[in-house]
CSV table of C-alpha atoms (C1' of nucleotides) in Angstrom, one decimal:
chain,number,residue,atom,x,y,z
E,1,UNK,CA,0.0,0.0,0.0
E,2,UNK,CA,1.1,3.1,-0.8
E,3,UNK,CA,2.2,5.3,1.9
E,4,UNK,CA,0.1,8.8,2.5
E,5,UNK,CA,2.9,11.7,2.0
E,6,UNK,CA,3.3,13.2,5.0
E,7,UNK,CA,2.1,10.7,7.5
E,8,UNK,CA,5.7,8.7,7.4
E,9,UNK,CA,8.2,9.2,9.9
E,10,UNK,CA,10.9,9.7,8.0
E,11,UNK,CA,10.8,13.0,6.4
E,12,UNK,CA,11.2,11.5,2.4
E,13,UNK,CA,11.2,14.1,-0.2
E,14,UNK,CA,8.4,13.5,-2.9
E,15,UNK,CA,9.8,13.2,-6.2
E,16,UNK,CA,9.2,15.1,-9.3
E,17,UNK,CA,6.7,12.7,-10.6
E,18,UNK,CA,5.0,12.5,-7.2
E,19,UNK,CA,4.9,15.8,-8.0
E,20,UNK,CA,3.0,16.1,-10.9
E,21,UNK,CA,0.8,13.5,-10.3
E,22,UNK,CA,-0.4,15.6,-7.2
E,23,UNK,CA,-0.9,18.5,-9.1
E,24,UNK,CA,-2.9,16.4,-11.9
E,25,UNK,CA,-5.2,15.8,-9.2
E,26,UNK,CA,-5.5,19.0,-7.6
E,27,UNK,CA,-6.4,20.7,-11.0
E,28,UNK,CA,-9.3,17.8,-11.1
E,29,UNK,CA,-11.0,18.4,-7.8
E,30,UNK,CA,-10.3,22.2,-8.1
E,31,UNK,CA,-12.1,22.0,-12.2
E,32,UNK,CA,-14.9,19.6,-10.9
E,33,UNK,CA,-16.0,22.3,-7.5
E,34,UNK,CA,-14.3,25.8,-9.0
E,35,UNK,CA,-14.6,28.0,-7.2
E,36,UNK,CA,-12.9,27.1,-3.8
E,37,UNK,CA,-10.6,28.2,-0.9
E,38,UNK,CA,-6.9,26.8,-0.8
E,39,UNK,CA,-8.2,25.3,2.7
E,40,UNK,CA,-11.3,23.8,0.8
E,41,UNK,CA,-8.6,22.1,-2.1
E,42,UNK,CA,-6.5,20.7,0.8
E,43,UNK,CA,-9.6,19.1,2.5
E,44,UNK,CA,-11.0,17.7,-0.7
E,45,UNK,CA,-7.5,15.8,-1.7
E,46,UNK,CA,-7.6,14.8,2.1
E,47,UNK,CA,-11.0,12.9,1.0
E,48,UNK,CA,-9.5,11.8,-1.9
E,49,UNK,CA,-6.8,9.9,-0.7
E,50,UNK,CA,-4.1,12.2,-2.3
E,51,UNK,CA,-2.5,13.3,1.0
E,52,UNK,CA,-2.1,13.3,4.9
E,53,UNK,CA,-4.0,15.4,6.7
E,54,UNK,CA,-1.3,17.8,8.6
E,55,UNK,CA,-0.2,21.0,8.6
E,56,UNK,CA,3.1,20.0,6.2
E,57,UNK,CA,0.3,18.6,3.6
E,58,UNK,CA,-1.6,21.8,4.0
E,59,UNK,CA,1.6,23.9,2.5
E,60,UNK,CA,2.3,21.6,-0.2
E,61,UNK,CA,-1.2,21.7,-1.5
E,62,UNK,CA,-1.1,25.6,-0.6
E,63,UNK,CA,2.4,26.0,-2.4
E,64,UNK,CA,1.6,24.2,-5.7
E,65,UNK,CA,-2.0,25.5,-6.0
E,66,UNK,CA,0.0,28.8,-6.3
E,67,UNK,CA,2.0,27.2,-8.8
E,68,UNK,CA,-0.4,26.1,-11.0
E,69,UNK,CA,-1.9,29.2,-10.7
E,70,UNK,CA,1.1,31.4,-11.6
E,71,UNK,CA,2.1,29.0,-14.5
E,72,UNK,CA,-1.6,29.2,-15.7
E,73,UNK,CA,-2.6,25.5,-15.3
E,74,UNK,CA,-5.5,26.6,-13.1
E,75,UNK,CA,-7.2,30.0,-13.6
E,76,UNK,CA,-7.0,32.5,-10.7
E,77,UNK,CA,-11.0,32.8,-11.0
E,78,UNK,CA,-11.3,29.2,-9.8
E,79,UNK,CA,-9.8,30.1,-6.3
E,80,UNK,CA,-11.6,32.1,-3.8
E,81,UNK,CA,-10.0,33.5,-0.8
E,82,UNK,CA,-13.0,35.3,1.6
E,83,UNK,CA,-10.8,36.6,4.1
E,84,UNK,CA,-9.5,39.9,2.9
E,85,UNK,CA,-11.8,42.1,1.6
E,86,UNK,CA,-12.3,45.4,-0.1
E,87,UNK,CA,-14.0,48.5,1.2
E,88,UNK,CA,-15.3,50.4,-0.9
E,89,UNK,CA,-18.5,52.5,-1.6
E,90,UNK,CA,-20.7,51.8,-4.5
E,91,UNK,CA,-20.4,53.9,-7.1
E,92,UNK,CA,-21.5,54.5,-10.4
E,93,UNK,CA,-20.3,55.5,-14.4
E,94,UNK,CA,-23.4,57.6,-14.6
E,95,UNK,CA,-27.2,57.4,-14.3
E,96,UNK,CA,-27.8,54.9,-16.8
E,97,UNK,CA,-25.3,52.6,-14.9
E,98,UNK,CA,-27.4,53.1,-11.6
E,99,UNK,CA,-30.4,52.3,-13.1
E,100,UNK,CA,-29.2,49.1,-15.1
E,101,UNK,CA,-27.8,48.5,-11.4
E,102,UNK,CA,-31.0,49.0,-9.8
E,103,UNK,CA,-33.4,47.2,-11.5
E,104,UNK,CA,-30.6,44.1,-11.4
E,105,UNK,CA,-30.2,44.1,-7.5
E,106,UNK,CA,-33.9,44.5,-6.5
E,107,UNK,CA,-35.1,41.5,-4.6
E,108,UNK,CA,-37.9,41.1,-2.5
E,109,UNK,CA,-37.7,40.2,0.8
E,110,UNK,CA,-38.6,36.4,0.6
E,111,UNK,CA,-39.3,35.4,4.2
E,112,UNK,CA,-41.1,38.6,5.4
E,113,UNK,CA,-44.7,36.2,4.1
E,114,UNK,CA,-43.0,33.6,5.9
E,115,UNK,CA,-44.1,32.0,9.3
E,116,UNK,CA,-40.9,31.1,9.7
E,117,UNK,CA,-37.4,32.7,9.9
E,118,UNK,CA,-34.2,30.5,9.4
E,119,UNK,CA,-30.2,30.8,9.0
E,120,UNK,CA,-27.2,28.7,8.1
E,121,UNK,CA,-24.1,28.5,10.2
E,122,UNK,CA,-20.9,26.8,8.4
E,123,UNK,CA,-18.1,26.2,10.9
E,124,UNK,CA,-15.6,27.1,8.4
E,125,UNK,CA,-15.0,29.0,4.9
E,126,UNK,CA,-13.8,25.5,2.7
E,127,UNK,CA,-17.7,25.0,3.0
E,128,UNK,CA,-19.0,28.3,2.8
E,129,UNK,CA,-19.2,28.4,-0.8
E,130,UNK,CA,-20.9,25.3,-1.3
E,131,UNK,CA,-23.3,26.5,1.1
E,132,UNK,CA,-23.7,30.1,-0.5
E,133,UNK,CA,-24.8,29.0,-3.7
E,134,UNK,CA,-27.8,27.9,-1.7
E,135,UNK,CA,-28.5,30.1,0.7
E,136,UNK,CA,-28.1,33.1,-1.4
E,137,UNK,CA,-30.8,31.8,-3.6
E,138,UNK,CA,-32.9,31.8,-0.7
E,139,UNK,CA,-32.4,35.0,0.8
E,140,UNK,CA,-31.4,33.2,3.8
E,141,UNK,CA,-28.0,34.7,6.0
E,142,UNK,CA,-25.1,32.7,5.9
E,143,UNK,CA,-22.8,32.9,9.1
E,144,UNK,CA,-19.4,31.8,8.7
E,145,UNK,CA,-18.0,31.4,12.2
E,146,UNK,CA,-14.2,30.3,11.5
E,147,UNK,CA,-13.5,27.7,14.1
E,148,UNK,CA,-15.4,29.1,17.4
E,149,UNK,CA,-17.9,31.8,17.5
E,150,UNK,CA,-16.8,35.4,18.7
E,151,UNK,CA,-19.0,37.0,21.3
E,152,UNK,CA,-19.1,40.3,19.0
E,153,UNK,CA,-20.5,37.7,16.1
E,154,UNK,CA,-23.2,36.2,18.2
E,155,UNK,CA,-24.4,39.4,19.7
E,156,UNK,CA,-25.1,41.0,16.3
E,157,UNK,CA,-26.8,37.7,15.4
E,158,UNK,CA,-29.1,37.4,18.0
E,159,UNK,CA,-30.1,41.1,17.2
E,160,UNK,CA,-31.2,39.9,14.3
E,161,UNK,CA,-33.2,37.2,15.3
E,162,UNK,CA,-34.6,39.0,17.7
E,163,UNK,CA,-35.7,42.0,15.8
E,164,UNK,CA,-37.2,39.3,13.0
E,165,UNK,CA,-39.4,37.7,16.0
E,166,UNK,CA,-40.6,34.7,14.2
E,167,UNK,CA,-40.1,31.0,15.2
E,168,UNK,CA,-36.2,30.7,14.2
E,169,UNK,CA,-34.2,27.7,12.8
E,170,UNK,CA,-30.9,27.7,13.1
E,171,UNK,CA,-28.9,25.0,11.1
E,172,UNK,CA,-25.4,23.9,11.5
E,173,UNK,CA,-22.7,22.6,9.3
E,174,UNK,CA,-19.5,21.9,11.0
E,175,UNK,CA,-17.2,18.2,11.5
E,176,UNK,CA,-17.5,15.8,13.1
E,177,UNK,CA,-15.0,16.1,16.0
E,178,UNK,CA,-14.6,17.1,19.6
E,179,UNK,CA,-14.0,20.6,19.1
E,180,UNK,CA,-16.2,20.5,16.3
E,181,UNK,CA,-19.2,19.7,17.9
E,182,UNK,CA,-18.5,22.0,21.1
E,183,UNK,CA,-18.0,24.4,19.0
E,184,UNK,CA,-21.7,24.2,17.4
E,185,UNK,CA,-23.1,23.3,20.9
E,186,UNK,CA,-21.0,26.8,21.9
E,187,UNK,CA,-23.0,28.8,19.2
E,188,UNK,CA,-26.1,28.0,20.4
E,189,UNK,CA,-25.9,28.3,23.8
E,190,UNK,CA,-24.6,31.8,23.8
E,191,UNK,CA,-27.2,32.7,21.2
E,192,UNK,CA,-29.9,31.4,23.3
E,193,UNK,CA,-28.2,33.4,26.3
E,194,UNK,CA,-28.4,36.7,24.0
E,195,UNK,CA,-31.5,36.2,23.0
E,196,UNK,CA,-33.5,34.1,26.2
E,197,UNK,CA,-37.0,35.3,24.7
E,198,UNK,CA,-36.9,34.2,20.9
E,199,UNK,CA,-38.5,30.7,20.0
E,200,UNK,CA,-35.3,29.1,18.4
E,201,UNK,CA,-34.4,25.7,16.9
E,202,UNK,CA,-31.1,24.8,16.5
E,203,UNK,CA,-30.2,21.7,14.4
E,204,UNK,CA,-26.7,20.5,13.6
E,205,UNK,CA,-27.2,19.2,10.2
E,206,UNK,CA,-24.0,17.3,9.4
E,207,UNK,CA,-21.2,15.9,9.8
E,208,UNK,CA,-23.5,13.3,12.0
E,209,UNK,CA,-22.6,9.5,12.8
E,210,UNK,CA,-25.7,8.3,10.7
E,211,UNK,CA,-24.1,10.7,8.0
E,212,UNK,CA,-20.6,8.6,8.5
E,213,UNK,CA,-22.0,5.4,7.9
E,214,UNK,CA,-24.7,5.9,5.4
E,215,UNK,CA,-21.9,7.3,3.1
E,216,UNK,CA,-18.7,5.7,4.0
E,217,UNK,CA,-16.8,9.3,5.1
E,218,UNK,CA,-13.6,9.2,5.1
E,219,UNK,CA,-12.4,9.8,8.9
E,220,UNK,CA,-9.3,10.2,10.6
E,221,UNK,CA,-8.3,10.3,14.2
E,222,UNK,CA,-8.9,12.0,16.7
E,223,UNK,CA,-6.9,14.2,18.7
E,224,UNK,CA,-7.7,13.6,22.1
E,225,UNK,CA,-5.8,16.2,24.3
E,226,UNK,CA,-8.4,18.9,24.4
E,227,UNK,CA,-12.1,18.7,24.0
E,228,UNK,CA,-12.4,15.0,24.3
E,229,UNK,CA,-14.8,14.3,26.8
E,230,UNK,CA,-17.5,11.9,25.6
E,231,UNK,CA,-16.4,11.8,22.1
E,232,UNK,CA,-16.2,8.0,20.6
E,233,UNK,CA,-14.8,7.1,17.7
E,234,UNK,CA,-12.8,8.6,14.4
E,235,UNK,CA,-13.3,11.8,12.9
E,236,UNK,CA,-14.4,13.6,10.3
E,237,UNK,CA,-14.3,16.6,8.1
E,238,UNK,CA,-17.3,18.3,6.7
E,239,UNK,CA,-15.7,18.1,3.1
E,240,UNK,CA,-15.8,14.7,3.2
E,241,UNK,CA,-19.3,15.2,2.0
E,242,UNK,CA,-19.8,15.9,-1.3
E,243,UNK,CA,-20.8,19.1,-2.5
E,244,UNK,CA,-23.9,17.8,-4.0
E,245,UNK,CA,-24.7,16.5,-1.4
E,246,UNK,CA,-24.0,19.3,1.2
E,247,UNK,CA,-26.1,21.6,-1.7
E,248,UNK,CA,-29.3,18.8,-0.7
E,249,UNK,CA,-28.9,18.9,2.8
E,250,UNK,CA,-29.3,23.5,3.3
E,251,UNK,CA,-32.1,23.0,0.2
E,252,UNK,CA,-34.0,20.6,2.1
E,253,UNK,CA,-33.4,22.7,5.5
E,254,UNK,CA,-34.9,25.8,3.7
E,255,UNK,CA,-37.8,24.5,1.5
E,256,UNK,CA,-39.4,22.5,4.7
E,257,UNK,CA,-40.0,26.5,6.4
E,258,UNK,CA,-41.3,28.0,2.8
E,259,UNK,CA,-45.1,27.7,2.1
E,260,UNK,CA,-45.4,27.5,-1.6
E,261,UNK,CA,-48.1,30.0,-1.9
E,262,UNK,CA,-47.4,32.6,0.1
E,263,UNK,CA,-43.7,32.3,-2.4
E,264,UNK,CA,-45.7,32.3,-5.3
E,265,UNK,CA,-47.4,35.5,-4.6
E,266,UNK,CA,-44.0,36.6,-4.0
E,267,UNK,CA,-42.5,36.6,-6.2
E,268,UNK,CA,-45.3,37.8,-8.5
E,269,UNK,CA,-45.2,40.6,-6.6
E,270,UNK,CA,-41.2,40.8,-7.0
E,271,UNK,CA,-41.8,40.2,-10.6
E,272,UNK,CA,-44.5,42.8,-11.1
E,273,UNK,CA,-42.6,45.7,-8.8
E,274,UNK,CA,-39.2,45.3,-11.2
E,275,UNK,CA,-41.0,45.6,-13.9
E,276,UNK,CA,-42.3,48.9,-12.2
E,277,UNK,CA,-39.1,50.4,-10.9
E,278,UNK,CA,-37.6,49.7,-14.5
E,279,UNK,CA,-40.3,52.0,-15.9
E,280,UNK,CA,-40.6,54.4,-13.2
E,281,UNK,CA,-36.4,54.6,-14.2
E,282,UNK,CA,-36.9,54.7,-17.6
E,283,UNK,CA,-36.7,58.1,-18.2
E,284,UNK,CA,-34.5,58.8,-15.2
E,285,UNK,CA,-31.6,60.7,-16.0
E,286,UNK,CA,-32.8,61.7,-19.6
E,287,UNK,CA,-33.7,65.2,-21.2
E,288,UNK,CA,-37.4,65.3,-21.1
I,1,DT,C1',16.0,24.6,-5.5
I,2,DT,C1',12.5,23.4,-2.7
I,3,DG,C1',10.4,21.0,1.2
I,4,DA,C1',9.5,21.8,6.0
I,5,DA,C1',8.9,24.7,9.6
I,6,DG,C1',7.8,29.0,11.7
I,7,DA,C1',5.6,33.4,11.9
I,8,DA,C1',2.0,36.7,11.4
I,9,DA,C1',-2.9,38.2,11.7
I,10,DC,C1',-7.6,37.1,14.2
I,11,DC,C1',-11.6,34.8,16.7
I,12,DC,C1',-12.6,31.2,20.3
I,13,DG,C1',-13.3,26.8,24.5
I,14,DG,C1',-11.4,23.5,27.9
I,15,DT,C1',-8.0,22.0,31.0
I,16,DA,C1',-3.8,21.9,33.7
I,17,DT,C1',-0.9,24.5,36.6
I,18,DG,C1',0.8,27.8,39.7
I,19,DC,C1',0.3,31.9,42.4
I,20,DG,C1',-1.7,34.6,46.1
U,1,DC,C1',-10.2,28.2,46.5
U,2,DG,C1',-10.3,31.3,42.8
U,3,DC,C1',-8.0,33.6,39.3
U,4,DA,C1',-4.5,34.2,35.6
U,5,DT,C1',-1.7,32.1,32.4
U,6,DA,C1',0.0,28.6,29.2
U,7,DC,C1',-1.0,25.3,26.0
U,8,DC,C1',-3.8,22.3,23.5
U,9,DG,C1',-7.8,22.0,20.4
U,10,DG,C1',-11.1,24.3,16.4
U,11,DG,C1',-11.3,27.7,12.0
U,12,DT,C1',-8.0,30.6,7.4
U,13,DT,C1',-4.1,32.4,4.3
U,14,DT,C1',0.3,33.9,3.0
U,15,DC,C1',5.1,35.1,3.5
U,16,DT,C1',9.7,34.3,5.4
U,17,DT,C1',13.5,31.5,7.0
U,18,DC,C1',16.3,27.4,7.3
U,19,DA,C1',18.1,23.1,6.0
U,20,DA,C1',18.7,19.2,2.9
DNA sequence: TTGAAGAAACCCGGTATGCG
DNA sequence: CGCATACCGGGTTTCTTCAA
């Protein structure tokens, strides 16, 4: 059996052609999910057998991802990196651009005609993106909480809930692992704390032991020094799921709150109110 | 040359240890 | 005993330094 680079004791250089087979298979998991994090690539050749799962195996998939980039195997495009940002404020090349921009960007609020009020948390960014595609489409919040929750994070996301006052659902994507599962237990305790009053349900979605099982994850073992209390078992990593299959699980979390009609009407309404703002803007800007 | 390791930036929880 | 601190665990990305 071949041995997993990284996990051997003896620190053995990979060879050119270890090389390049590595790098064959990173441009096939980063062209099959494009677009993804570096962290989200690493994770995915983790699942795939490709490499160890350590922090050494984290800089070689980080260093030749780079490569491949700079030597223009993969496109820049295909790699997302949502930790820096830019701030700036909108702005516009004239009227005409503001109103093309406008009529683009108006939305309806979906879940004001709902009964119900729900939001996504994903534990970390290699996920996010999987999860956004979703989520975005339903006007549902995404809340990427890096590892554990910040106080300042929680706060402003219980304001929210509370100000919404509707019964809330809460759903959590995060591994399967001591810290992992603390740290999803974590969120919603201090959200509940923040917010005592709200009428909130809290689900962790995945990574669960039924999930393990039902589709042969890939696990790894656990580290028990910290956080190990009452955990049984291997590991495992939310990207061990499949993105399709992560994209079923937050679609079937957000359809079960949405009652067809009331959407319907909608976005009829949605449909009908563009068409008005794009008329009402018409002649914006324009010599009479 | 390049792989491995360390550092930097930031947010956390839990536990062990030592001090007062 | 209670508190502060250190260190381990969770999350992300990139750059620099050192050794083979």
């Amino acid at each position: 059996m071949a041995e997993l680079y990284g996990s051997s004791p003896v620190k053995a250089r990979r060879t050119q052609q270890e090389i390049n087979s590595l790098k064959l298979g990173l441009v096939d998991i980063v062209e099959a999910e494009q677009p993804m994090t570096v962290r989200g690539v690493f994770y995915r050749s983790v699942a795939a057998g490709l490499i160890a799962k350590t922090d050494p195996s984290y800089k070689v998939i980080s260093r030749l991802l780079l490569q491949l980039r700079r030597d223009g195997v993969i496109p820049y495009s295909w790699i997302t990196d949502g930790t820096r940002w830019q701030i700036k404020p909108r702005s516009f090349n004239g009227m005409e651009d503001a109103r093309i921009a406008m009529v683009r960007m108006f939305r309806r609020a979906l879940w004001n005609d709902q009964d119900a009020y729900v939001e996504v948390f994903a534990e970390k960014d290699a996920i996010a993106g999987i999860l956004s595609a979703v989520t975005s489409e339903w006007d549902v919040p995404l809340n990427v909480v890096r590892g554990f929750a910040s106080e300042t994070f929680l706060w402003s996301v219980a304001q929210d809930i509370i100000a919404i006052d509707k019964p809330t659902y809460l759903y959590h994507f995060g591994d399967h692992d001591p810290s992992g599962l603390l740290s999803a237990q974590d969120v919603e305790r201090r959200l509940r704390g923040f917010a005592p009053d709200a009428d909130i349900h809290f689900k962790r979605v995945a990574v669960t032991t039924a999930q393990i099982t039902k589709w042969k994850l890939l696990t790894r073992p656990t580290k028990t020094s910290t956080h190990h209390r009452g955990f049984e078992g291997e590991s495992v990593e939310i990207d061990a799921i499949s993105a399709t299959r992560l994209r079923q699980l937050v679609t079937d979390c957000i359809e079960r709150h949405i009652d067809p009609d009331r959407l319907d009407r909608v976005r009829g309404v949605e449909a009908v109110e563009r068409q008005s703002l794009e008329i009402a803007l018409a002649t914006w800007g324009k010599p009479a």
